[in-house]
Amino acid sequence: MVKNIARGFGKFISIIGKILLLSLICLALGALIVFPLWKWASSFPTAYSWFMLASILAAAVLLCISRFRKKGAARFFVSLAKLAVILGGLSASVCLVLGSNRTAAIVVFISTFAAYGILASVSSSILNGKKGNPKNRT
């Protein structure tokens, strides 16, 4: 009985130790990474902004290149077109709402998803090699 209680306290102390160790690691990484970035951003905001913009663009280009290699050209550009339709339509809807033109925003919002559906249908038939007329198949 005493052995089981001691084992339970040992597990509890082990869990508390792991939590404290993880907290210290997070605090140390925060101090090593976040503090210099904050200092740089507050001292040289223009340089920091340009660096972060360049970093985000570089990451986006690398992501596009890896997706292009993984999916192939046709599937990559189709997925890019779908993303552009959704982001463009939602952005236009938000801009119209902020410009107090709610009716146009609803029309743009609904037509965005209609355009996405049409694009998805056409792209899937093109990518899968289906043709519109079944009589022309060989």
Short mmCIF file of N, CA and C in Angstrom, two decimals:
data_model
loop_
_atom_site.label_atom_id
_atom_site.label_comp_id
_atom_site.label_asym_id
_atom_site.label_seq_id
_atom_site.Cartn_x
_atom_site.Cartn_y
_atom_site.Cartn_z
N MET A 1 0.82 -1.19 0.00
CA MET A 1 0.00 0.00 0.00
C MET A 1 0.87 1.25 0.00
N VAL A 2 1.86 1.29 0.89
CA VAL A 2 2.74 2.45 0.95
C VAL A 2 3.54 2.55 -0.35
N LYS A 3 3.87 1.39 -0.92
CA LYS A 3 4.62 1.38 -2.17
C LYS A 3 3.81 2.00 -3.31
N ASN A 4 2.52 1.71 -3.35
CA ASN A 4 1.65 2.28 -4.38
C ASN A 4 1.50 3.79 -4.20
N ILE A 5 1.40 4.24 -2.98
CA ILE A 5 1.29 5.68 -2.70
C ILE A 5 2.58 6.38 -3.11
N ALA A 6 3.70 5.78 -2.78
CA ALA A 6 4.99 6.37 -3.15
C ALA A 6 5.14 6.41 -4.68
N ARG A 7 4.70 5.37 -5.37
CA ARG A 7 4.77 5.34 -6.83
C ARG A 7 3.87 6.44 -7.43
N GLY A 8 2.69 6.63 -6.85
CA GLY A 8 1.77 7.68 -7.31
C GLY A 8 2.37 9.06 -7.13
N PHE A 9 3.01 9.31 -5.95
CA PHE A 9 3.67 10.59 -5.73
C PHE A 9 4.85 10.77 -6.68
N GLY A 10 5.55 9.67 -6.98
CA GLY A 10 6.67 9.75 -7.92
C GLY A 10 6.20 10.14 -9.31
N LYS A 11 5.09 9.57 -9.77
CA LYS A 11 4.54 9.94 -11.08
C LYS A 11 4.09 11.40 -11.08
N PHE A 12 3.46 11.82 -10.00
CA PHE A 12 2.99 13.20 -9.90
C PHE A 12 4.15 14.18 -9.95
N ILE A 13 5.21 13.88 -9.20
CA ILE A 13 6.39 14.75 -9.20
C ILE A 13 7.06 14.73 -10.57
N SER A 14 7.06 13.58 -11.24
CA SER A 14 7.63 13.49 -12.57
C SER A 14 6.85 14.35 -13.56
N ILE A 15 5.54 14.31 -13.49
CA ILE A 15 4.70 15.12 -14.38
C ILE A 15 4.92 16.61 -14.11
N ILE A 16 4.98 17.00 -12.86
CA ILE A 16 5.22 18.41 -12.52
C ILE A 16 6.60 18.84 -13.03
N GLY A 17 7.58 17.97 -12.88
CA GLY A 17 8.93 18.27 -13.38
C GLY A 17 8.94 18.45 -14.89
N LYS A 18 8.23 17.58 -15.62
CA LYS A 18 8.16 17.71 -17.08
C LYS A 18 7.47 19.01 -17.49
N ILE A 19 6.42 19.38 -16.80
CA ILE A 19 5.72 20.63 -17.10
C ILE A 19 6.63 21.82 -16.85
N LEU A 20 7.35 21.81 -15.74
CA LEU A 20 8.27 22.90 -15.44
C LEU A 20 9.41 22.96 -16.46
N LEU A 21 9.93 21.80 -16.86
CA LEU A 21 11.00 21.77 -17.86
C LEU A 21 10.51 22.30 -19.20
N LEU A 22 9.32 21.91 -19.62
CA LEU A 22 8.75 22.41 -20.87
C LEU A 22 8.52 23.91 -20.80
N SER A 23 8.06 24.40 -19.66
CA SER A 23 7.86 25.83 -19.48
C SER A 23 9.18 26.59 -19.57
N LEU A 24 10.22 26.05 -18.96
CA LEU A 24 11.53 26.70 -19.03
C LEU A 24 12.09 26.70 -20.45
N ILE A 25 11.87 25.61 -21.19
CA ILE A 25 12.33 25.55 -22.58
C ILE A 25 11.60 26.60 -23.41
N CYS A 26 10.28 26.71 -23.23
CA CYS A 26 9.51 27.72 -23.96
C CYS A 26 9.96 29.12 -23.60
N LEU A 27 10.23 29.37 -22.34
CA LEU A 27 10.70 30.68 -21.91
C LEU A 27 12.06 31.01 -22.50
N ALA A 28 12.95 30.02 -22.52
CA ALA A 28 14.28 30.24 -23.09
C ALA A 28 14.21 30.49 -24.59
N LEU A 29 13.42 29.70 -25.30
CA LEU A 29 13.28 29.91 -26.74
C LEU A 29 12.62 31.25 -27.04
N GLY A 30 11.66 31.62 -26.23
CA GLY A 30 11.03 32.92 -26.40
C GLY A 30 12.03 34.05 -26.20
N ALA A 31 12.87 33.91 -25.21
CA ALA A 31 13.88 34.94 -24.95
C ALA A 31 14.92 34.99 -26.07
N LEU A 32 15.28 33.81 -26.61
CA LEU A 32 16.31 33.77 -27.65
C LEU A 32 15.78 34.17 -29.03
N ILE A 33 14.51 33.95 -29.29
CA ILE A 33 13.98 34.23 -30.61
C ILE A 33 13.14 35.50 -30.64
N VAL A 34 12.19 35.61 -29.75
CA VAL A 34 11.23 36.71 -29.79
C VAL A 34 11.86 38.04 -29.38
N PHE A 35 12.65 38.05 -28.33
CA PHE A 35 13.22 39.31 -27.86
C PHE A 35 14.08 40.00 -28.91
N PRO A 36 15.01 39.28 -29.59
CA PRO A 36 15.78 39.98 -30.64
C PRO A 36 14.91 40.50 -31.78
N LEU A 37 13.89 39.73 -32.16
CA LEU A 37 13.00 40.19 -33.22
C LEU A 37 12.22 41.43 -32.78
N TRP A 38 11.76 41.45 -31.55
CA TRP A 38 11.04 42.61 -31.03
C TRP A 38 11.96 43.83 -30.98
N LYS A 39 13.18 43.62 -30.53
CA LYS A 39 14.15 44.72 -30.45
C LYS A 39 14.45 45.27 -31.84
N TRP A 40 14.62 44.37 -32.82
CA TRP A 40 14.89 44.80 -34.19
C TRP A 40 13.68 45.55 -34.76
N ALA A 41 12.47 45.03 -34.50
CA ALA A 41 11.26 45.66 -35.03
C ALA A 41 11.03 47.03 -34.41
N SER A 42 11.38 47.20 -33.15
CA SER A 42 11.17 48.51 -32.53
C SER A 42 12.29 49.49 -32.85
N SER A 43 13.50 48.99 -33.13
CA SER A 43 14.62 49.88 -33.46
C SER A 43 14.64 50.27 -34.93
N PHE A 44 14.41 49.32 -35.82
CA PHE A 44 14.46 49.56 -37.27
C PHE A 44 13.20 48.98 -37.92
N PRO A 45 12.06 49.65 -37.76
CA PRO A 45 10.81 49.06 -38.25
C PRO A 45 10.76 48.87 -39.76
N THR A 46 11.37 49.77 -40.53
CA THR A 46 11.33 49.64 -41.98
C THR A 46 12.12 48.43 -42.44
N ALA A 47 13.32 48.26 -41.92
CA ALA A 47 14.15 47.11 -42.29
C ALA A 47 13.48 45.81 -41.87
N TYR A 48 12.89 45.80 -40.69
CA TYR A 48 12.20 44.61 -40.20
C TYR A 48 11.01 44.27 -41.10
N SER A 49 10.25 45.27 -41.48
CA SER A 49 9.09 45.04 -42.33
C SER A 49 9.50 44.47 -43.68
N TRP A 50 10.54 45.05 -44.28
CA TRP A 50 11.01 44.54 -45.58
C TRP A 50 11.55 43.12 -45.46
N PHE A 51 12.25 42.84 -44.37
CA PHE A 51 12.78 41.49 -44.16
C PHE A 51 11.65 40.48 -44.00
N MET A 52 10.65 40.83 -43.22
CA MET A 52 9.53 39.91 -43.01
C MET A 52 8.74 39.72 -44.30
N LEU A 53 8.55 40.78 -45.07
CA LEU A 53 7.86 40.65 -46.35
C LEU A 53 8.65 39.75 -47.29
N ALA A 54 9.96 39.93 -47.36
CA ALA A 54 10.80 39.08 -48.20
C ALA A 54 10.77 37.64 -47.71
N SER A 55 10.75 37.43 -46.41
CA SER A 55 10.69 36.06 -45.86
C SER A 55 9.37 35.39 -46.21
N ILE A 56 8.28 36.11 -46.10
CA ILE A 56 6.98 35.55 -46.44
C ILE A 56 6.89 35.23 -47.93
N LEU A 57 7.39 36.14 -48.76
CA LEU A 57 7.39 35.89 -50.20
C LEU A 57 8.26 34.69 -50.57
N ALA A 58 9.42 34.58 -49.93
CA ALA A 58 10.31 33.44 -50.20
C ALA A 58 9.64 32.13 -49.78
N ALA A 59 8.98 32.14 -48.65
CA ALA A 59 8.27 30.94 -48.21
C ALA A 59 7.13 30.59 -49.16
N ALA A 60 6.42 31.60 -49.66
CA ALA A 60 5.33 31.35 -50.60
C ALA A 60 5.87 30.78 -51.92
N VAL A 61 7.00 31.32 -52.39
CA VAL A 61 7.60 30.82 -53.63
C VAL A 61 8.06 29.38 -53.45
N LEU A 62 8.71 29.08 -52.33
CA LEU A 62 9.15 27.71 -52.07
C LEU A 62 7.97 26.75 -51.96
N LEU A 63 6.90 27.20 -51.32
CA LEU A 63 5.70 26.38 -51.22
C LEU A 63 5.10 26.12 -52.60
N CYS A 64 5.05 27.15 -53.43
CA CYS A 64 4.53 26.99 -54.80
C CYS A 64 5.39 26.03 -55.61
N ILE A 65 6.69 26.16 -55.49
CA ILE A 65 7.59 25.27 -56.23
C ILE A 65 7.41 23.82 -55.79
N SER A 66 7.31 23.59 -54.49
CA SER A 66 7.15 22.21 -54.01
C SER A 66 5.79 21.64 -54.43
N ARG A 67 4.74 22.46 -54.39
CA ARG A 67 3.44 21.98 -54.83
C ARG A 67 3.43 21.74 -56.34
N PHE A 68 4.12 22.59 -57.09
CA PHE A 68 4.21 22.44 -58.54
C PHE A 68 4.88 21.12 -58.88
N ARG A 69 5.95 20.80 -58.19
CA ARG A 69 6.66 19.53 -58.43
C ARG A 69 5.83 18.33 -57.99
N LYS A 70 5.12 18.49 -56.89
CA LYS A 70 4.35 17.38 -56.34
C LYS A 70 3.10 17.07 -57.18
N LYS A 71 2.37 18.11 -57.57
CA LYS A 71 1.10 17.92 -58.26
C LYS A 71 1.22 17.87 -59.77
N GLY A 72 2.21 18.54 -60.32
CA GLY A 72 2.29 18.69 -61.76
C GLY A 72 1.72 20.04 -62.17
N ALA A 73 2.03 20.46 -63.36
CA ALA A 73 1.67 21.81 -63.80
C ALA A 73 0.17 22.03 -63.86
N ALA A 74 -0.56 21.14 -64.49
CA ALA A 74 -1.99 21.36 -64.69
C ALA A 74 -2.74 21.40 -63.36
N ARG A 75 -2.51 20.43 -62.51
CA ARG A 75 -3.20 20.41 -61.21
C ARG A 75 -2.79 21.59 -60.32
N PHE A 76 -1.53 21.99 -60.41
CA PHE A 76 -1.08 23.13 -59.62
C PHE A 76 -1.81 24.40 -60.04
N PHE A 77 -1.90 24.65 -61.35
CA PHE A 77 -2.54 25.88 -61.81
C PHE A 77 -4.05 25.86 -61.59
N VAL A 78 -4.65 24.69 -61.63
CA VAL A 78 -6.07 24.59 -61.33
C VAL A 78 -6.32 24.92 -59.86
N SER A 79 -5.51 24.36 -58.97
CA SER A 79 -5.69 24.67 -57.54
C SER A 79 -5.37 26.13 -57.25
N LEU A 80 -4.42 26.70 -57.97
CA LEU A 80 -4.11 28.12 -57.81
C LEU A 80 -5.28 28.98 -58.28
N ALA A 81 -5.91 28.58 -59.40
CA ALA A 81 -7.06 29.33 -59.89
C ALA A 81 -8.23 29.24 -58.91
N LYS A 82 -8.46 28.07 -58.33
CA LYS A 82 -9.53 27.93 -57.34
C LYS A 82 -9.27 28.81 -56.13
N LEU A 83 -8.03 28.83 -55.67
CA LEU A 83 -7.68 29.67 -54.53
C LEU A 83 -7.87 31.15 -54.87
N ALA A 84 -7.49 31.54 -56.08
CA ALA A 84 -7.64 32.94 -56.49
C ALA A 84 -9.10 33.33 -56.57
N VAL A 85 -9.96 32.44 -57.06
CA VAL A 85 -11.39 32.74 -57.14
C VAL A 85 -11.97 32.95 -55.74
N ILE A 86 -11.66 32.05 -54.82
CA ILE A 86 -12.20 32.16 -53.47
C ILE A 86 -11.67 33.41 -52.76
N LEU A 87 -10.36 33.61 -52.78
CA LEU A 87 -9.79 34.77 -52.09
C LEU A 87 -10.24 36.08 -52.73
N GLY A 88 -10.30 36.12 -54.05
CA GLY A 88 -10.74 37.34 -54.73
C GLY A 88 -12.19 37.66 -54.43
N GLY A 89 -13.04 36.65 -54.47
CA GLY A 89 -14.46 36.87 -54.19
C GLY A 89 -14.71 37.29 -52.75
N LEU A 90 -14.04 36.64 -51.82
CA LEU A 90 -14.21 37.02 -50.41
C LEU A 90 -13.66 38.42 -50.13
N SER A 91 -12.53 38.74 -50.74
CA SER A 91 -11.97 40.08 -50.57
C SER A 91 -12.89 41.14 -51.15
N ALA A 92 -13.41 40.87 -52.33
CA ALA A 92 -14.34 41.84 -52.94
C ALA A 92 -15.59 41.99 -52.09
N SER A 93 -16.09 40.90 -51.53
CA SER A 93 -17.28 40.97 -50.68
C SER A 93 -17.01 41.81 -49.43
N VAL A 94 -15.87 41.60 -48.82
CA VAL A 94 -15.52 42.38 -47.62
C VAL A 94 -15.38 43.86 -47.97
N CYS A 95 -14.72 44.15 -49.09
CA CYS A 95 -14.56 45.56 -49.49
C CYS A 95 -15.91 46.21 -49.77
N LEU A 96 -16.81 45.46 -50.40
CA LEU A 96 -18.13 46.02 -50.68
C LEU A 96 -18.93 46.24 -49.40
N VAL A 97 -18.83 45.32 -48.45
CA VAL A 97 -19.53 45.51 -47.18
C VAL A 97 -18.97 46.72 -46.44
N LEU A 98 -17.65 46.85 -46.42
CA LEU A 98 -17.05 48.01 -45.75
C LEU A 98 -17.38 49.31 -46.47
N GLY A 99 -17.68 49.23 -47.75
CA GLY A 99 -18.09 50.41 -48.51
C GLY A 99 -19.59 50.62 -48.49
N SER A 100 -20.29 49.95 -47.61
CA SER A 100 -21.74 50.07 -47.41
C SER A 100 -22.54 49.68 -48.64
N ASN A 101 -22.08 48.71 -49.37
CA ASN A 101 -22.79 48.22 -50.53
C ASN A 101 -23.08 46.73 -50.32
N ARG A 102 -24.02 46.45 -49.42
CA ARG A 102 -24.28 45.08 -48.99
C ARG A 102 -24.93 44.23 -50.07
N THR A 103 -25.79 44.83 -50.86
CA THR A 103 -26.46 44.06 -51.90
C THR A 103 -25.46 43.52 -52.91
N ALA A 104 -24.55 44.37 -53.35
CA ALA A 104 -23.53 43.92 -54.29
C ALA A 104 -22.61 42.89 -53.63
N ALA A 105 -22.37 43.03 -52.34
CA ALA A 105 -21.52 42.07 -51.63
C ALA A 105 -22.17 40.69 -51.61
N ILE A 106 -23.47 40.63 -51.42
CA ILE A 106 -24.16 39.34 -51.43
C ILE A 106 -24.10 38.72 -52.81
N VAL A 107 -24.30 39.54 -53.84
CA VAL A 107 -24.23 39.03 -55.21
C VAL A 107 -22.84 38.49 -55.51
N VAL A 108 -21.81 39.23 -55.13
CA VAL A 108 -20.43 38.79 -55.36
C VAL A 108 -20.12 37.53 -54.56
N PHE A 109 -20.60 37.48 -53.33
CA PHE A 109 -20.36 36.32 -52.47
C PHE A 109 -20.97 35.06 -53.07
N ILE A 110 -22.22 35.15 -53.50
CA ILE A 110 -22.89 33.98 -54.08
C ILE A 110 -22.26 33.60 -55.41
N SER A 111 -21.94 34.59 -56.23
CA SER A 111 -21.35 34.28 -57.54
C SER A 111 -19.93 33.75 -57.40
N THR A 112 -19.25 34.08 -56.32
CA THR A 112 -17.92 33.51 -56.08
C THR A 112 -18.01 32.00 -55.94
N PHE A 113 -18.95 31.53 -55.16
CA PHE A 113 -19.08 30.10 -54.98
C PHE A 113 -19.64 29.42 -56.22
N ALA A 114 -20.47 30.13 -56.98
CA ALA A 114 -20.93 29.58 -58.25
C ALA A 114 -19.76 29.45 -59.22
N ALA A 115 -18.91 30.48 -59.27
CA ALA A 115 -17.74 30.43 -60.14
C ALA A 115 -16.78 29.33 -59.70
N TYR A 116 -16.65 29.14 -58.41
CA TYR A 116 -15.80 28.06 -57.91
C TYR A 116 -16.35 26.70 -58.34
N GLY A 117 -17.64 26.52 -58.24
CA GLY A 117 -18.25 25.26 -58.65
C GLY A 117 -18.06 24.99 -60.13
N ILE A 118 -18.24 26.02 -60.94
CA ILE A 118 -18.03 25.86 -62.38
C ILE A 118 -16.57 25.53 -62.66
N LEU A 119 -15.67 26.25 -62.02
CA LEU A 119 -14.24 26.00 -62.21
C LEU A 119 -13.86 24.59 -61.78
N ALA A 120 -14.40 24.14 -60.66
CA ALA A 120 -14.10 22.79 -60.18
C ALA A 120 -14.63 21.74 -61.13
N SER A 121 -15.83 21.95 -61.66
CA SER A 121 -16.41 21.00 -62.59
C SER A 121 -15.63 20.93 -63.90
N VAL A 122 -15.33 22.08 -64.46
CA VAL A 122 -14.59 22.12 -65.72
C VAL A 122 -13.19 21.57 -65.54
N SER A 123 -12.53 21.95 -64.46
CA SER A 123 -11.16 21.49 -64.25
C SER A 123 -11.09 19.99 -64.01
N SER A 124 -12.06 19.44 -63.28
CA SER A 124 -12.02 17.99 -63.05
C SER A 124 -12.26 17.23 -64.34
N SER A 125 -13.14 17.75 -65.19
CA SER A 125 -13.36 17.05 -66.46
C SER A 125 -12.15 17.17 -67.37
N ILE A 126 -11.47 18.29 -67.34
CA ILE A 126 -10.27 18.46 -68.15
C ILE A 126 -9.13 17.60 -67.61
N LEU A 127 -8.94 17.62 -66.31
CA LEU A 127 -7.82 16.87 -65.72
C LEU A 127 -8.02 15.36 -65.84
N ASN A 128 -9.27 14.92 -65.81
CA ASN A 128 -9.53 13.49 -65.91
C ASN A 128 -9.66 13.01 -67.34
N GLY A 129 -9.58 13.94 -68.29
CA GLY A 129 -9.61 13.57 -69.70
C GLY A 129 -10.99 13.28 -70.24
N LYS A 130 -12.04 13.69 -69.54
CA LYS A 130 -13.40 13.47 -70.01
C LYS A 130 -13.75 14.52 -71.06
N LYS A 131 -14.57 14.13 -72.00
CA LYS A 131 -15.02 15.06 -73.01
C LYS A 131 -16.53 15.26 -72.85
N GLY A 132 -16.99 16.38 -73.32
CA GLY A 132 -18.40 16.71 -73.17
C GLY A 132 -19.31 15.81 -73.99
N ASN A 133 -18.91 15.37 -75.15
CA ASN A 133 -19.74 14.57 -76.02
C ASN A 133 -19.32 13.10 -75.92
N PRO A 134 -20.17 12.22 -75.40
CA PRO A 134 -19.77 10.81 -75.23
C PRO A 134 -19.62 10.08 -76.55
N LYS A 135 -20.19 10.58 -77.66
CA LYS A 135 -20.08 9.90 -78.95
C LYS A 135 -18.68 10.01 -79.52
N ASN A 136 -17.89 11.02 -79.11
CA ASN A 136 -16.55 11.22 -79.65
C ASN A 136 -15.49 10.38 -78.95
N ARG A 137 -15.88 9.63 -77.94
CA ARG A 137 -14.88 8.82 -77.22
C ARG A 137 -14.47 7.62 -78.04
N THR A 138 -13.23 7.25 -77.91
CA THR A 138 -12.76 6.08 -78.66
C THR A 138 -12.38 4.97 -77.72
#
